[in-house]
């Protein structure tokens, strides 16, 4: 059974801090890695995709991938209350996606 | 213009009924998916079609039957609805083919909240 593991949280950080979300995966042949944000009652929306080892930055978001350790993370700088949501890690091999159970992030003013 | 749309948004029905959920994408993507998200928020894949061909068929009751009339549409029909079918069902699409290489991100529809009473 191919798995994607995330700490369910909630992860609580103060406004302006860095939020660090982590994800591990079991299938070494995984090719593509994604972070989605899901607000309560809404559908998942893509934040970041990363395909190769290292860091990828987009605005306040940085995704980090370490295929040797089978680990992918998402850093959110200058966290805002509007970042409060569930963050889903997704791993794909070819067209087959596997989602983690998500980490709940709470950013308090 | 909505990229991935689903109808209906809400569906309330009684046990034993048969219902369908429709999904359409206008992104020109080759692959479409159905997911079930339960009350614990776990997003579980059910089916996937690539160019009208079934490519993922996870372990779900055979009361659930997907149908793809063309690559822009993927419908989900559910027979003999049960209480445990109550959940939010998401449709998604991605620009994936069956060839090896990158696997692309998915775009999700707004979801259909199914309540079985």
Coordinates of C-alpha atoms in Angstrom, one line a residue:
Chain A
X1 CA 0.0 0.0 0.0
X2 CA 1.5 3.3 -1.2
X3 CA 1.2 5.9 1.6
X4 CA 1.6 9.6 2.1
X5 CA 1.9 10.6 5.7
X6 CA 1.2 14.0 7.2
X7 CA 0.9 15.2 10.8
X8 CA -2.8 16.0 11.2
X9 CA -2.2 19.0 13.5
X10 CA -3.5 21.4 14.2
X11 CA -0.4 23.4 13.7
X12 CA -0.9 26.8 15.3
X13 CA 1.4 29.7 14.5
X14 CA 1.2 33.4 15.2
X15 CA 0.6 35.9 12.4
X16 CA 3.9 36.8 10.6
X17 CA 5.7 33.6 11.6
X18 CA 6.9 30.8 9.4
X19 CA 4.7 27.7 9.1
X20 CA 6.4 24.5 8.3
X21 CA 4.4 21.6 6.9
X22 CA 5.9 18.2 6.4
X23 CA 5.0 15.1 4.3
X24 CA 6.7 11.7 3.8
X25 CA 5.9 9.1 1.1
X26 CA 6.6 5.5 0.8
X27 CA 6.9 4.9 -3.0
X28 CA 10.4 5.6 -4.1
X29 CA 9.3 5.7 -7.8
X30 CA 7.1 8.7 -7.2
X31 CA 7.6 11.4 -9.8
X32 CA 5.6 14.5 -8.9
X33 CA 4.8 16.2 -5.7
X34 CA 2.1 18.7 -4.9
X35 CA 0.7 20.9 -2.1
X36 CA -2.9 21.8 -2.1
X37 CA -4.8 24.1 0.2
X38 CA -8.4 23.3 1.2
X39 CA -10.6 25.8 3.1
X40 CA -13.5 24.3 5.0
X41 CA -16.4 23.6 2.6
X42 CA -14.3 24.2 -0.5
X43 CA -12.4 22.1 -3.0
X44 CA -8.6 21.6 -2.9
X45 CA -6.6 24.2 -4.8
X46 CA -3.1 23.8 -6.0
X47 CA -0.4 25.9 -4.2
X48 CA 2.9 24.4 -5.4
X49 CA 4.2 21.6 -7.5
X50 CA 7.8 20.3 -7.3
X51 CA 9.4 17.6 -9.5
X52 CA 13.1 17.6 -8.6
X53 CA 15.2 17.7 -5.5
X54 CA 15.8 21.1 -3.9
X55 CA 13.7 24.1 -3.2
X56 CA 11.1 25.9 -5.2
X57 CA 9.8 29.3 -4.2
X58 CA 6.7 31.1 -5.2
X59 CA 5.9 34.2 -3.3
X60 CA 5.5 33.4 0.4
X61 CA 5.6 29.7 -0.3
X62 CA 8.6 27.4 -0.6
X63 CA 8.4 23.7 -1.4
X64 CA 11.3 21.5 -0.6
X65 CA 11.9 18.0 -1.9
X66 CA 14.3 15.3 -0.8
X67 CA 13.8 12.2 -2.8
X68 CA 16.6 10.3 -1.0
X69 CA 14.7 10.8 2.3
X70 CA 11.3 10.6 0.6
X71 CA 10.3 13.8 2.2
X72 CA 8.6 16.9 0.9
X73 CA 7.8 20.1 2.9
X74 CA 6.0 23.4 2.5
X75 CA 7.2 26.6 4.2
X76 CA 4.8 29.5 4.4
X77 CA 6.6 32.8 5.3
X78 CA 4.9 35.7 6.9
X79 CA 1.8 33.6 7.7
X80 CA -1.5 35.3 7.6
X81 CA -4.9 34.4 9.2
X82 CA -6.1 33.8 5.6
X83 CA -3.6 30.9 5.4
X84 CA -5.6 29.0 8.0
X85 CA -6.8 25.9 6.1
X86 CA -6.0 22.2 5.6
X87 CA -2.9 21.6 3.5
X88 CA -2.9 18.4 1.5
X89 CA 0.3 16.7 0.3
X90 CA -0.1 14.7 -2.9
X91 CA 2.3 12.4 -4.6
X92 CA 1.9 11.1 -8.2
X93 CA 3.4 8.2 -10.0
X94 CA 2.5 8.6 -13.7
X95 CA -1.2 9.4 -13.5
X96 CA -1.8 7.7 -10.2
X97 CA -2.2 10.2 -7.3
X98 CA -2.1 9.5 -3.6
X99 CA -3.1 12.2 -1.0
X100 CA -2.1 12.5 2.6
X101 CA -4.7 13.1 5.2
X102 CA -3.8 16.8 5.4
X103 CA -2.4 19.1 8.1
X104 CA -4.7 21.7 9.7
X105 CA -2.9 25.1 10.0
X106 CA -4.2 27.8 12.2
X107 CA -2.7 31.3 12.0
X108 CA -3.7 33.4 15.0
X109 CA -3.5 37.2 15.0
Chain B
X1 CA -15.5 30.5 -17.1
X2 CA -15.4 27.5 -14.7
X3 CA -12.6 25.0 -15.4
X4 CA -14.0 22.0 -13.7
X5 CA -17.7 22.0 -13.0
X6 CA -20.0 19.5 -11.2
X7 CA -23.7 19.2 -10.9
X8 CA -25.5 19.1 -8.6
X9 CA -23.7 21.0 -5.8
X10 CA -26.0 19.4 -3.2
X11 CA -27.8 16.2 -3.3
X12 CA -30.1 14.9 -0.6
X13 CA -31.8 11.6 -1.2
X14 CA -33.1 8.6 0.6
X15 CA -31.5 5.2 1.1
X16 CA -32.1 2.8 -1.8
X17 CA -32.4 5.5 -4.5
X18 CA -30.2 5.8 -7.6
X19 CA -28.5 9.1 -8.4
X20 CA -25.9 10.6 -10.8
X21 CA -23.4 13.3 -10.5
X22 CA -22.0 15.0 -13.6
X23 CA -18.6 16.5 -14.2
X24 CA -17.3 18.6 -17.1
X25 CA -13.9 20.2 -17.7
X26 CA -13.0 22.8 -20.3
X27 CA -9.3 22.6 -19.8
X28 CA -8.6 20.2 -22.6
X29 CA -7.2 17.7 -20.2
X30 CA -6.9 14.0 -21.0
X31 CA -7.4 12.6 -17.5
X32 CA -10.3 12.9 -15.1
X33 CA -10.9 11.6 -11.6
X34 CA -13.5 11.0 -9.0
X35 CA -12.7 11.3 -5.3
X36 CA -14.7 10.8 -2.2
X37 CA -14.0 13.0 0.9
X38 CA -15.5 11.6 4.0
X39 CA -16.3 13.4 7.3
X40 CA -12.7 13.0 8.4
X41 CA -11.6 14.9 5.3
X42 CA -9.6 12.1 3.8
X43 CA -9.5 12.4 0.0
X44 CA -9.8 9.0 -1.4
X45 CA -9.5 8.3 -5.2
X46 CA -12.2 6.2 -6.7
X47 CA -11.8 6.2 -10.4
X48 CA -9.8 7.7 -13.2
X49 CA -10.4 7.9 -17.0
X50 CA -7.8 8.8 -19.6
X51 CA -9.3 9.6 -23.0
X52 CA -12.5 7.7 -22.1
X53 CA -10.6 4.7 -20.9
X54 CA -10.8 3.5 -17.3
X55 CA -7.3 3.5 -15.9
X56 CA -7.9 3.6 -12.1
X57 CA -10.6 1.5 -10.5
X58 CA -10.0 1.5 -6.7
X59 CA -11.8 -0.8 -4.4
X60 CA -15.3 0.7 -4.2
X61 CA -18.7 -1.0 -4.1
X62 CA -19.9 -2.0 -7.6
X63 CA -22.9 0.2 -6.9
X64 CA -20.7 3.0 -8.1
X65 CA -20.2 3.2 -11.8
X66 CA -18.3 5.9 -13.7
X67 CA -19.0 6.7 -17.3
X68 CA -17.1 8.9 -19.7
X69 CA -18.9 9.8 -22.8
X70 CA -16.0 11.9 -24.0
X71 CA -12.7 13.1 -22.5
X72 CA -14.3 16.4 -21.3
X73 CA -17.0 14.6 -19.2
X74 CA -17.0 12.0 -16.4
X75 CA -20.2 11.1 -14.7
X76 CA -20.7 9.0 -11.6
X77 CA -23.8 6.9 -11.1
X78 CA -24.6 5.4 -7.7
X79 CA -27.2 2.7 -7.3
X80 CA -29.0 1.7 -4.1
X81 CA -27.6 4.5 -2.0
X82 CA -26.6 3.7 1.5
X83 CA -26.1 6.0 4.6
X84 CA -22.3 5.4 4.3
X85 CA -22.3 7.0 0.9
X86 CA -22.8 10.4 2.5
X87 CA -19.7 12.4 1.7
X88 CA -18.4 15.1 -0.6
X89 CA -17.5 13.9 -4.1
X90 CA -14.9 15.8 -6.1
X91 CA -14.2 15.6 -9.7
X92 CA -10.7 16.6 -10.9
X93 CA -8.8 16.7 -14.2
X94 CA -5.1 16.8 -15.2
X95 CA -3.0 16.9 -18.3
X96 CA -1.7 13.4 -17.9
X97 CA -1.2 10.8 -20.5
X98 CA -0.3 7.1 -20.1
X99 CA 3.2 7.8 -21.3
X100 CA 6.0 7.9 -18.8
X101 CA 7.2 11.3 -17.7
X102 CA 5.9 14.1 -15.6
X103 CA 2.6 13.7 -13.8
X104 CA 0.8 17.0 -13.7
X105 CA -1.2 18.7 -11.1
X106 CA -5.0 18.2 -10.8
X107 CA -7.7 20.8 -10.9
X108 CA -10.7 20.1 -8.7
X109 CA -14.4 20.9 -9.2
X110 CA -16.4 22.5 -6.5
X111 CA -17.7 19.2 -5.1
X112 CA -21.0 17.6 -4.7
X113 CA -22.2 17.2 -1.1
X114 CA -24.3 14.0 -1.0
X115 CA -26.5 13.3 2.0
X116 CA -28.3 10.0 2.2
X117 CA -31.1 9.9 4.8

